[in-house]
């Protein structure tokens, strides 16, 4: 074998992450088609649920249900999805502020093109058929009908 | 992971999350390793002699990490394909998926004649495991020329040498290896 | 605080895909920084490096990189899995202890051997964002739109492309007190160096603002006098706009921005800002480093030529 040839390899690492009571509850909620948020001492509702208040660092364990619909607060178009992206068709990454939440969730938004996406549009989750307690239990968001 | 989810109540809280991280790499063989690999394919083991301290590094690095001076083709030397065992360990292969080893085997650090550092994780062959010892003189069993694949990063000898067998010479004295044991 | 100055700097600059190992790439850069300082290698009391093994796919590459330093007999050293600017920060803290006068900080990155659009996903929130493989170019696109919709720039773009990956290395020598004056005609005295981070999950951030850069800049004393030159780690034009606003540099004419090579850019910007002082081109400069998606983490270093 010529020694000056580039060598390719794939490094694979399989993790099993423990989730804890807050992240675990959020992902359990996704499996059950419910969207949970954490509510800080100041009353700020954070979705997806975080174990801490990003403003103060204080622990947060008060969970409330939000959504399922929400508003796009930011987005960017992906004309050529990468192989690991959650969609093999062009899509948008969107920041979705679910009804009742004060922060945004990052996920894929299925749309016909960048012209069909705008900040402020209403969207709803499209649930995956098989849900295991994972962020991809939401297959993507889609524009709200009507 | 599969066990956990299979045995748990499907309505139970989710406590763990599997996460597969797979990343693809393309490694370029650096020029020093490429020259070393070409020599290996030719049945030769080469090194660089530090122009400052005279230590011979085989495989070569392209520099002396102790004197911190660069080395190059002007410093090229050939070392022997024989030397002595400075240290070794016997491995008992656990039969995990993908394991190709079935029997206990030994890996050794070898100090080649003419080199100042050992080459690690070299397979010992044609020697009973309970007869391996520090100072044992060994020689390379070269792989067939078309099977000599160098390590692309210049570590070790790749698959160029399939193992090291005793030469039958008297053992080297401790003074020959006492500076090279871990 | 102890007076500490950068007295020398060396870098490869951004390189296209290198053949060399990371250690081979570092070797001449570290030697050049040391030689420029005029200080014997043996006088270096502390060494800190910055790199990420995920880039080149070589586990414990950061240990092998020490072979480019001269680490035998054993030296006092440390490593951060970040841009070399954070290695420099650690070395600066070490010099503040007072028992060591000379420190080496260096960093290296080989991005050409992997796909950064995948590798950099590993720095994202591991539960909610990483599993979606949201690449850094896409996340920069979210921030670019946020900046545009906040009215901070004129043009709104639908898609932001990630900049090309490059390889490289950089090194600085930092010296405390009178020793710095002895070896360098115009040392770049570090007047303030601070780093801060915004929350990990980008959905809780206002992407049209960078509070961590603002706080770090204020803490580093940016506002204490006019800045002649700012060297910013900004991969995209909208990042430069955000950083200028956050650090109070909106009207500054001389800004040099760019964010590659990964792991090196921040230290290289600080080194370039120091060099401007060494060469008498500037009296007060700023070097900046960023890390994470959407300018999540920011380090600001303010340097002055007057003792």
Coordinates of C-alpha atoms in Angstrom, one line a residue:
Chain A
X1 CA 0.0 0.0 0.0
X2 CA 1.4 3.4 -0.9
X3 CA 2.4 5.1 2.3
X4 CA 1.5 8.6 1.2
X5 CA -2.2 7.7 0.8
X6 CA -4.7 9.5 3.0
X7 CA -6.3 7.2 5.5
X8 CA -9.9 7.5 6.5
X9 CA -11.5 6.2 9.7
X10 CA -14.6 6.7 11.7
X11 CA -14.4 7.3 15.4
X12 CA -17.6 6.1 17.2
X13 CA -18.4 6.8 20.8
X14 CA -21.6 5.4 22.3
X15 CA -22.7 7.3 25.4
X16 CA -25.5 6.6 27.8
X17 CA -26.4 9.9 29.4
X18 CA -28.2 10.0 32.7
X19 CA -30.8 12.7 32.5
X20 CA -31.8 13.6 36.1
X21 CA -35.2 14.8 37.2
X22 CA -35.7 17.8 35.0
X23 CA -34.2 16.8 31.6
X24 CA -35.6 13.3 32.2
X25 CA -39.1 14.8 32.8
X26 CA -38.9 16.9 29.7
X27 CA -37.9 14.0 27.5
X28 CA -40.4 11.7 29.2
X29 CA -43.0 14.4 28.3
X30 CA -41.9 14.3 24.6
X31 CA -42.4 10.5 24.6
X32 CA -45.9 11.2 25.9
X33 CA -46.5 14.1 23.5
X34 CA -46.4 16.7 26.2
X35 CA -44.2 19.7 26.3
X36 CA -42.8 20.6 29.8
X37 CA -41.0 23.7 30.9
X38 CA -39.2 24.7 34.1
X39 CA -40.5 27.8 36.0
X40 CA -37.9 29.8 37.8
X41 CA -38.4 31.6 41.1
X42 CA -39.0 34.8 39.2
X43 CA -41.7 33.1 37.2
X44 CA -39.7 32.8 33.9
X45 CA -40.8 29.7 32.0
X46 CA -38.0 27.9 30.2
X47 CA -38.6 25.4 27.5
X48 CA -36.9 23.0 26.9
X49 CA -36.7 22.6 30.7
X50 CA -33.4 23.5 32.3
X51 CA -32.3 22.4 35.7
X52 CA -31.1 25.9 36.5
X53 CA -32.2 29.5 36.0
X54 CA -29.7 30.8 33.4
X55 CA -30.0 34.3 35.0
X56 CA -29.2 33.4 38.6
X57 CA -27.8 29.9 38.4
X58 CA -30.4 28.8 41.0
X59 CA -31.8 25.2 40.8
X60 CA -35.2 24.9 39.2
X61 CA -37.5 22.0 39.8
X62 CA -41.0 23.4 39.2
X63 CA -42.3 22.0 36.0
X64 CA -45.3 23.3 34.0
X65 CA -46.8 22.3 30.7
X66 CA -46.6 24.6 27.7
X67 CA -47.5 24.5 24.0
X68 CA -48.1 22.5 21.9
X69 CA -48.2 25.4 19.5
X70 CA -45.8 28.3 19.5
X71 CA -44.3 31.2 17.6
X72 CA -41.1 31.3 15.5
X73 CA -38.8 33.9 17.1
X74 CA -35.9 33.3 14.7
X75 CA -34.9 31.0 11.9
X76 CA -32.3 30.2 9.2
X77 CA -32.8 28.2 6.0
X78 CA -30.9 25.0 5.2
X79 CA -30.8 24.6 1.4
X80 CA -28.6 21.5 1.5
X81 CA -29.2 19.4 4.6
X82 CA -26.2 17.5 6.0
X83 CA -26.5 13.8 6.3
X84 CA -27.1 13.9 10.1
X85 CA -29.6 16.7 10.0
X86 CA -33.2 15.7 11.1
X87 CA -34.5 16.3 7.6
X88 CA -33.2 15.1 4.2
X89 CA -35.2 17.8 2.4
X90 CA -34.4 21.6 2.6
X91 CA -35.7 22.9 5.9
X92 CA -35.3 25.7 8.4
X93 CA -33.7 25.7 11.8
X94 CA -36.1 27.6 14.0
X95 CA -36.3 29.1 17.4
X96 CA -39.8 28.2 18.6
X97 CA -41.2 30.0 21.7
X98 CA -44.0 27.6 22.8
X99 CA -47.3 29.1 24.1
X100 CA -46.7 29.9 27.8
X101 CA -42.9 29.8 27.6
X102 CA -40.5 32.7 27.8
X103 CA -37.6 31.1 25.9
X104 CA -37.2 29.3 22.6
X105 CA -36.6 25.7 21.6
X106 CA -34.3 25.0 18.7
X107 CA -35.6 22.5 16.2
X108 CA -36.2 21.8 12.5
X109 CA -39.1 23.5 10.8
X110 CA -40.5 21.9 7.7
X111 CA -41.5 24.4 5.1
X112 CA -41.7 24.7 1.3
X113 CA -38.9 27.3 1.1
X114 CA -37.5 30.3 2.8
X115 CA -40.4 32.4 1.5
X116 CA -42.7 30.2 3.5
X117 CA -41.0 31.0 6.8
X118 CA -41.1 34.2 8.8
X119 CA -40.4 35.3 12.3
X120 CA -43.7 35.5 14.1
X121 CA -45.4 32.6 12.3
X122 CA -47.3 30.1 14.3
X123 CA -46.1 26.5 14.3
X124 CA -47.0 23.2 15.9
X125 CA -44.9 20.1 16.6
X126 CA -45.1 17.0 14.3
X127 CA -44.6 14.1 16.6
X128 CA -42.4 11.1 15.5
X129 CA -44.3 7.9 15.1
X130 CA -41.9 6.1 17.5
X131 CA -41.0 8.0 20.5
X132 CA -38.4 7.0 23.1
X133 CA -37.8 10.0 25.2
X134 CA -35.4 12.0 22.9
X135 CA -35.4 15.4 21.4
X136 CA -36.2 13.8 18.0
X137 CA -39.5 12.6 19.4
X138 CA -40.5 15.9 17.8
X139 CA -39.9 15.0 14.2
X140 CA -40.0 18.7 13.3
X141 CA -42.3 21.7 13.6
X142 CA -44.8 22.6 10.9
X143 CA -46.8 25.7 10.1
X144 CA -50.1 25.8 12.1
X145 CA -53.1 25.1 9.8
X146 CA -55.6 27.9 9.2
Chain B
X1 CA -29.1 0.2 26.9
X2 CA -31.4 -2.1 25.0
X3 CA -31.8 -4.1 28.2
X4 CA -32.9 -1.1 30.2
X5 CA -35.5 -0.1 27.8
X6 CA -36.7 -3.6 27.2
X7 CA -37.2 -4.4 30.8
X8 CA -38.7 -1.1 31.8
X9 CA -42.4 -0.3 31.9
X10 CA -43.0 1.7 28.6
X11 CA -44.8 4.3 30.7
X12 CA -41.9 4.7 33.2
X13 CA -40.0 7.9 33.4
X14 CA -37.1 8.2 30.9
X15 CA -33.9 8.1 32.9
X16 CA -31.2 7.6 30.3
X17 CA -30.5 8.8 26.8
X18 CA -28.4 6.9 24.2
X19 CA -26.1 9.1 22.2
X20 CA -24.0 7.8 19.4
X21 CA -21.2 10.2 18.3
X22 CA -19.7 9.1 15.0
X23 CA -17.1 11.3 13.4
X24 CA -15.2 10.7 10.1
X25 CA -11.5 11.6 9.8
X26 CA -9.1 11.7 6.9
X27 CA -5.5 11.4 8.2
X28 CA -2.6 12.6 6.1
X29 CA 0.6 10.7 6.4
X30 CA 3.3 13.2 7.4
X31 CA 6.5 13.3 5.3
X32 CA 8.6 11.7 8.1
X33 CA 6.2 8.9 8.6
X34 CA 5.9 8.4 4.8
X35 CA 9.6 7.9 4.4
X36 CA 9.7 5.6 7.4
X37 CA 6.8 3.6 5.9
X38 CA 8.6 3.3 2.5
X39 CA 11.6 1.9 4.2
X40 CA 9.5 -0.6 6.2
X41 CA 7.9 -1.8 2.9
X42 CA 11.5 -2.4 1.8
X43 CA 12.3 -4.4 4.9
X44 CA 14.3 -1.7 6.7
X45 CA 13.7 0.0 10.0
X46 CA 15.0 3.6 9.9
X47 CA 15.4 6.4 12.5
X48 CA 16.7 9.9 13.0
X49 CA 19.9 10.6 15.0
X50 CA 19.7 13.8 16.9
X51 CA 22.6 16.0 15.8
X52 CA 22.8 17.4 19.3
X53 CA 22.6 14.4 21.7
X54 CA 23.1 11.6 19.2
X55 CA 20.1 9.7 20.4
X56 CA 18.5 7.6 17.7
X57 CA 14.7 7.8 17.4
X58 CA 13.1 4.9 15.5
X59 CA 10.4 5.6 14.3
X60 CA 11.7 9.1 13.6
X61 CA 9.7 12.1 14.7
X62 CA 11.3 14.8 12.6
X63 CA 12.8 16.4 15.8
X64 CA 14.4 15.5 19.0
X65 CA 11.9 16.2 21.8
X66 CA 14.7 16.4 24.4
X67 CA 17.1 18.8 22.7
X68 CA 14.2 20.4 20.8
X69 CA 16.0 20.5 17.5
X70 CA 14.6 19.5 14.1
X71 CA 15.9 16.3 12.4
X72 CA 15.7 15.4 8.8
X73 CA 17.1 13.3 6.0
X74 CA 20.6 14.3 6.9
X75 CA 20.1 12.6 10.2
X76 CA 18.7 9.4 8.8
X77 CA 20.1 6.1 10.1
X78 CA 19.1 2.5 9.7
X79 CA 18.7 0.4 12.8
X80 CA 18.7 -3.4 13.2
X81 CA 15.6 -5.6 12.9
X82 CA 16.7 -7.3 16.1
X83 CA 17.0 -6.2 19.7
X84 CA 16.0 -7.1 23.2
X85 CA 12.8 -7.2 25.3
X86 CA 12.8 -4.5 27.9
X87 CA 9.3 -5.2 29.2
X88 CA 6.3 -7.2 28.4
X89 CA 2.8 -8.2 29.4
X90 CA 0.6 -11.2 28.8
X91 CA -2.9 -10.4 27.5
X92 CA -5.9 -12.7 28.1
X93 CA -8.4 -11.6 25.4
X94 CA -11.9 -10.9 26.5
X95 CA -14.3 -12.2 23.9
X96 CA -16.1 -8.9 23.2
X97 CA -17.7 -8.3 19.8
X98 CA -15.0 -7.9 17.2
X99 CA -12.3 -9.6 19.3
X100 CA -10.0 -11.6 17.0
X101 CA -7.7 -13.0 19.6
X102 CA -8.6 -16.3 21.1
X103 CA -5.5 -17.4 23.1
X104 CA -3.3 -15.6 25.6
X105 CA -0.5 -13.7 23.9
X106 CA 2.3 -11.4 24.9
X107 CA 3.1 -7.8 23.8
X108 CA 6.6 -6.4 24.5
X109 CA 8.6 -3.3 24.3
X110 CA 11.6 -3.9 22.1
X111 CA 14.9 -2.0 22.2
X112 CA 16.3 -2.3 18.7
X113 CA 20.1 -2.5 18.2
X114 CA 21.1 0.9 17.2
X115 CA 18.1 2.7 18.6
X116 CA 17.8 4.7 21.9
X117 CA 14.1 4.2 22.5
X118 CA 11.8 1.2 22.6
X119 CA 9.0 0.3 20.2
X120 CA 6.0 -0.7 22.2
X121 CA 3.2 -3.3 21.9
X122 CA 5.2 -5.7 19.7
X123 CA 3.9 -9.3 19.5
X124 CA 6.2 -12.0 20.7
X125 CA 6.1 -15.3 18.8
X126 CA 7.7 -18.7 19.0
X127 CA 8.3 -18.4 22.7
X128 CA 6.3 -20.0 25.6
X129 CA 4.7 -17.2 27.6
X130 CA 6.4 -18.3 30.8
X131 CA 9.8 -18.1 29.2
X132 CA 9.6 -14.4 28.3
X133 CA 12.1 -12.3 30.3
X134 CA 13.8 -8.9 30.3
X135 CA 16.9 -9.0 28.1
X136 CA 15.5 -11.7 25.8
X137 CA 17.1 -11.3 22.4
X138 CA 14.6 -11.2 19.5
X139 CA 14.5 -10.7 15.8
X140 CA 11.8 -9.4 13.5
X141 CA 9.5 -11.8 11.6
X142 CA 8.7 -9.6 8.6
X143 CA 5.2 -9.8 7.1
X144 CA 5.1 -10.6 3.4
X145 CA 6.1 -7.5 1.4
X146 CA 2.5 -6.9 0.1
X147 CA 1.2 -7.0 3.7
X148 CA 3.5 -4.4 5.1
X149 CA 1.3 -1.4 5.9
X150 CA 2.9 1.3 7.9
X151 CA 1.1 3.3 10.6
X152 CA -0.2 6.4 8.9
X153 CA 0.9 8.6 11.8
X154 CA 4.4 7.1 12.2
X155 CA 3.7 5.2 15.4
X156 CA 5.1 1.7 15.8
X157 CA 5.7 -0.5 12.8
X158 CA 2.1 -0.9 11.5
X159 CA 1.7 -4.4 10.1
X160 CA 5.3 -4.6 8.6
X161 CA 6.5 -6.9 11.3
X162 CA 4.2 -9.6 12.3
X163 CA 6.1 -10.6 15.4
X164 CA 9.4 -11.0 17.2
X165 CA 11.0 -14.4 17.9
X166 CA 13.9 -15.4 20.1
X167 CA 17.3 -15.4 18.3
X168 CA 18.8 -18.0 20.6
X169 CA 21.6 -15.5 21.6
X170 CA 22.5 -15.2 25.3
X171 CA 20.3 -12.7 27.1
X172 CA 21.4 -9.1 27.2
X173 CA 22.7 -8.0 30.6
X174 CA 20.6 -5.6 32.8
X175 CA 22.9 -2.7 32.0
X176 CA 21.6 -3.0 28.4
X177 CA 18.0 -2.2 29.3
X178 CA 17.9 -0.8 32.8
X179 CA 17.5 2.8 31.4
X180 CA 14.6 1.6 29.2
X181 CA 12.2 0.0 31.6
X182 CA 9.1 1.7 32.9
Chain C
X1 CA -1.9 42.6 40.4
X2 CA 1.5 41.8 39.1
X3 CA 2.6 43.5 35.8
X4 CA 2.8 40.9 33.1
X5 CA 3.6 41.5 29.4
X6 CA 3.6 39.6 26.2
X7 CA 7.1 40.0 24.9
X8 CA 7.0 37.7 21.8
X9 CA 4.6 36.1 19.5
X10 CA 4.8 33.6 16.6
X11 CA 2.2 32.0 14.4
X12 CA 1.8 29.9 11.3
X13 CA -1.3 32.0 10.2
X14 CA -4.1 30.0 8.7
X15 CA -2.8 27.1 6.6
X16 CA -4.5 24.9 4.1
X17 CA -4.6 21.2 5.0
X18 CA -1.2 20.4 6.4
X19 CA 0.6 17.1 6.0
X20 CA 2.5 17.5 9.3
X21 CA 1.4 16.1 12.6
X22 CA 0.1 18.7 15.1
X23 CA 3.4 18.4 17.0
X24 CA 5.5 18.9 13.8
X25 CA 3.4 22.0 13.0
X26 CA 3.9 23.4 16.5
X27 CA 7.6 22.8 16.7
X28 CA 8.9 25.8 14.7
X29 CA 6.3 28.1 16.1
X30 CA 7.1 27.5 19.7
X31 CA 10.9 27.7 18.9
X32 CA 10.4 31.0 17.1
X33 CA 8.4 32.6 20.0
X34 CA 11.1 31.5 22.5
X35 CA 13.9 32.7 20.3
X36 CA 12.2 36.1 19.7
X37 CA 11.9 36.5 23.4
X38 CA 15.6 36.1 23.9
X39 CA 14.9 34.1 27.0
X40 CA 16.5 30.6 27.4
X41 CA 14.0 27.8 27.1
X42 CA 15.0 26.5 30.5
X43 CA 13.8 29.8 32.1
X44 CA 10.2 29.1 31.2
X45 CA 8.4 28.5 34.6
X46 CA 5.0 27.5 33.3
X47 CA 3.6 26.3 30.0
X48 CA -0.1 26.1 29.0
X49 CA -1.5 24.8 25.8
X50 CA -4.9 24.9 24.1
X51 CA -6.2 22.4 21.5
X52 CA -9.0 20.0 20.8
X53 CA -8.3 16.3 20.1
X54 CA -11.6 15.9 18.4
X55 CA -10.4 18.1 15.5
X56 CA -7.6 15.9 14.3
X57 CA -9.1 12.7 15.7
X58 CA -6.0 11.8 17.8
X59 CA -6.8 11.0 21.4
X60 CA -4.4 12.6 23.8
X61 CA -2.8 14.6 21.0
X62 CA -2.3 17.4 23.5
X63 CA 0.2 15.2 25.4
X64 CA 2.2 14.5 22.3
X65 CA 2.2 18.2 21.5
X66 CA 4.4 18.8 24.5
X67 CA 7.2 17.2 22.6
X68 CA 7.4 20.5 20.7
X69 CA 8.1 22.3 24.0
X70 CA 11.1 20.6 25.4
X71 CA 9.3 18.8 28.3
X72 CA 12.3 16.8 29.6
X73 CA 13.3 17.0 32.4
X74 CA 9.6 17.3 33.4
X75 CA 8.2 20.8 33.3
X76 CA 5.2 22.5 35.0
X77 CA 2.5 22.5 32.4
X78 CA -1.3 22.4 31.8
X79 CA -3.8 22.2 29.0
X80 CA -7.2 23.6 28.2
X81 CA -9.5 22.1 25.6
X82 CA -10.1 25.6 24.2
X83 CA -8.6 28.3 22.1
X84 CA -5.1 29.2 23.2
X85 CA -6.4 32.5 24.5
X86 CA -7.7 30.6 27.5
X87 CA -4.4 28.8 27.8
X88 CA -2.8 32.3 27.9
X89 CA -5.3 33.3 30.6
X90 CA -4.3 30.3 32.7
X91 CA -0.6 31.2 32.3
X92 CA -1.4 34.8 33.2
X93 CA -3.1 33.6 36.4
X94 CA -0.1 31.4 37.1
X95 CA 2.3 34.3 36.8
X96 CA 0.1 36.2 39.3
X97 CA 1.2 33.7 41.9
X98 CA 4.5 35.5 41.9
X99 CA 6.9 32.6 42.1
X100 CA 7.3 32.2 38.3
X101 CA 8.4 35.0 36.0
X102 CA 8.2 33.5 32.4
X103 CA 5.4 31.5 30.9
X104 CA 4.7 30.0 27.5
X105 CA 1.2 29.7 26.1
X106 CA 0.6 28.0 22.8
X107 CA -2.2 26.4 20.8
X108 CA -2.8 24.4 17.7
X109 CA -5.7 23.2 15.6
X110 CA -5.9 20.8 12.6
X111 CA -9.5 21.3 11.3
X112 CA -8.8 19.9 7.8
X113 CA -9.1 16.2 8.8
X114 CA -12.7 16.2 10.0
X115 CA -16.0 17.9 9.1
X116 CA -16.3 20.9 11.5
X117 CA -20.0 21.0 10.8
X118 CA -20.2 17.7 12.7
X119 CA -17.3 18.0 15.1
X120 CA -18.5 21.4 16.5
X121 CA -21.9 19.9 17.3
X122 CA -20.2 18.3 20.3
X123 CA -19.9 21.7 22.0
X124 CA -23.6 22.1 22.0
X125 CA -26.1 21.3 24.7
X126 CA -25.8 17.5 24.8
X127 CA -29.5 16.7 25.5
X128 CA -31.5 19.1 23.4
X129 CA -29.3 20.4 20.7
X130 CA -26.4 18.1 20.0
X131 CA -28.6 15.2 19.0
X132 CA -30.1 17.4 16.2
X133 CA -26.6 17.9 14.7
X134 CA -27.3 21.6 14.3
X135 CA -24.0 22.7 12.7
X136 CA -22.2 25.9 13.6
X137 CA -22.9 27.6 10.3
X138 CA -26.7 27.0 10.8
X139 CA -26.5 28.4 14.3
X140 CA -24.6 31.4 13.0
X141 CA -27.4 31.8 10.6
X142 CA -29.9 32.0 13.4
X143 CA -27.8 34.8 15.0
X144 CA -27.3 36.6 11.7
X145 CA -31.1 36.8 11.3
X146 CA -31.5 37.9 14.9
X147 CA -29.0 40.7 14.3
X148 CA -30.7 41.8 11.1
X149 CA -34.2 41.7 12.6
X150 CA -33.0 43.8 15.5
X151 CA -32.0 46.4 12.9
X152 CA -28.3 46.2 13.7
X153 CA -27.4 45.5 10.0
X154 CA -29.1 46.4 6.8
X155 CA -29.1 43.1 5.0
X156 CA -31.1 40.0 6.0
X157 CA -29.7 36.7 4.7
X158 CA -31.6 33.4 4.7
X159 CA -28.5 31.2 5.0
X160 CA -25.0 31.6 6.5
X161 CA -22.2 29.4 5.2
X162 CA -19.6 28.3 7.6
X163 CA -16.1 29.7 6.8
X164 CA -13.6 27.3 5.4
X165 CA -11.6 25.3 7.9
X166 CA -7.8 25.9 8.2
X167 CA -5.0 24.5 10.3
X168 CA -2.4 26.4 12.3
X169 CA -0.5 27.1 15.5
X170 CA 0.5 30.1 17.6
X171 CA 2.6 30.8 20.7
X172 CA 3.3 33.7 23.0
X173 CA 5.9 34.3 25.7
X174 CA 4.6 36.2 28.8
X175 CA 7.0 37.7 31.3
X176 CA 6.4 39.5 34.6
X177 CA 7.9 42.7 35.9
X178 CA 11.5 43.9 35.3
X179 CA 12.4 40.8 33.3
X180 CA 9.9 41.9 30.6
X181 CA 11.6 45.3 30.4
X182 CA 15.0 43.7 30.1
X183 CA 14.1 41.4 27.2
X184 CA 11.7 43.6 25.2
X185 CA 12.0 47.3 24.2
X186 CA 8.2 47.8 24.2
X187 CA 6.5 45.0 26.1
X188 CA 2.7 44.7 25.6
X189 CA 1.6 45.1 29.2
X190 CA -1.6 43.2 30.0
X191 CA -3.9 45.8 31.7
X192 CA -6.9 43.6 31.9
X193 CA -7.9 40.1 30.9
X194 CA -11.3 38.6 31.6
X195 CA -13.5 35.9 30.2
X196 CA -17.3 35.3 30.5
X197 CA -19.9 32.9 29.1
X198 CA -23.5 33.2 28.1
X199 CA -25.9 30.4 28.8
X200 CA -25.2 27.1 27.1
X201 CA -28.6 26.6 25.4
X202 CA -29.0 29.2 22.7
X203 CA -32.8 29.2 23.0
X204 CA -32.6 31.1 26.3
X205 CA -30.3 33.8 24.8
X206 CA -31.1 37.0 23.0
X207 CA -29.0 36.3 20.0
X208 CA -28.9 40.0 19.0
X209 CA -26.8 40.7 22.1
X210 CA -23.6 39.3 23.6
X211 CA -23.7 40.1 27.4
X212 CA -20.7 37.9 28.0
X213 CA -18.6 40.0 25.7
X214 CA -19.9 43.2 27.2
X215 CA -19.2 42.1 30.8
X216 CA -15.7 40.7 29.9
X217 CA -14.8 43.9 28.0
X218 CA -15.9 46.1 30.9
X219 CA -14.1 43.9 33.4
X220 CA -10.9 44.0 31.3
X221 CA -11.1 47.8 31.3
X222 CA -11.8 48.4 27.6
X223 CA -13.5 51.7 28.5
X224 CA -10.6 53.0 30.4
X225 CA -9.1 54.7 27.4
X226 CA -9.1 54.8 23.6
X227 CA -8.3 51.6 21.8
X228 CA -6.0 52.0 18.8
X229 CA -6.5 48.5 17.4
X230 CA -9.0 45.7 18.2
X231 CA -8.3 42.2 17.0
X232 CA -11.6 40.3 17.1
X233 CA -12.4 36.6 16.8
X234 CA -15.4 37.0 14.5
X235 CA -16.2 34.4 11.9
X236 CA -19.0 36.4 10.2
X237 CA -19.7 40.1 9.6
X238 CA -22.7 40.0 12.0
X239 CA -20.4 38.8 14.8
X240 CA -18.1 41.8 14.3
X241 CA -21.2 44.0 14.5
X242 CA -22.3 42.4 17.8
X243 CA -18.8 42.5 19.3
X244 CA -18.2 46.1 18.4
X245 CA -21.5 47.0 20.1
X246 CA -20.9 44.8 23.2
X247 CA -17.4 46.1 23.8
X248 CA -18.1 49.8 23.0
X249 CA -15.9 49.7 19.8
X250 CA -18.6 50.9 17.4
X251 CA -16.6 53.9 16.1
X252 CA -13.2 52.2 16.2
X253 CA -11.6 52.3 12.7
X254 CA -8.9 49.8 13.1
X255 CA -10.5 46.4 13.6
X256 CA -9.0 43.2 12.4
X257 CA -11.6 40.4 12.5
X258 CA -11.5 36.7 11.6
X259 CA -12.0 33.4 13.4
X260 CA -9.6 30.8 12.0
X261 CA -7.8 28.5 12.6
X262 CA -10.0 27.0 15.2
X263 CA -8.3 26.9 18.7
X264 CA -5.7 29.3 17.4
X265 CA -7.5 32.4 16.3
X266 CA -8.0 34.0 19.7
X267 CA -4.4 33.6 20.8
X268 CA -3.3 34.8 17.4
X269 CA -5.5 37.9 17.6
X270 CA -4.0 38.7 21.1
X271 CA -0.6 38.1 19.7
X272 CA -1.2 40.4 16.8
X273 CA -2.5 43.1 19.2
X274 CA 0.6 42.6 21.3
X275 CA 2.8 42.8 18.2
X276 CA 1.3 46.2 17.2
X277 CA 2.6 47.5 20.6
X278 CA 6.0 45.8 20.2
X279 CA 6.4 47.5 16.9
X280 CA 5.3 50.9 18.1
X281 CA 2.2 51.0 15.8
X282 CA -0.2 51.2 18.7
X283 CA -0.3 52.3 22.3
X284 CA -3.4 50.5 23.6
X285 CA -4.8 47.4 21.9
X286 CA -7.4 44.8 22.5
X287 CA -7.3 41.1 21.6
X288 CA -10.4 39.0 21.7
X289 CA -11.2 35.3 21.6
X290 CA -14.6 33.5 21.2
X291 CA -15.7 30.0 21.8
X292 CA -18.8 28.0 21.4
X293 CA -21.9 28.6 19.1
X294 CA -23.0 32.1 18.5
X295 CA -20.3 33.9 20.4
X296 CA -21.2 32.0 23.6
X297 CA -17.9 32.6 25.4
X298 CA -15.7 35.6 25.1
X299 CA -12.3 36.5 26.4
X300 CA -11.0 40.1 26.2
X301 CA -7.4 41.2 26.8
X302 CA -6.4 44.8 26.9
X303 CA -2.7 45.7 26.4
X304 CA -0.7 48.9 26.7
X305 CA 2.7 49.9 25.7
X306 CA 3.4 52.3 28.6
X307 CA 4.6 50.6 31.8

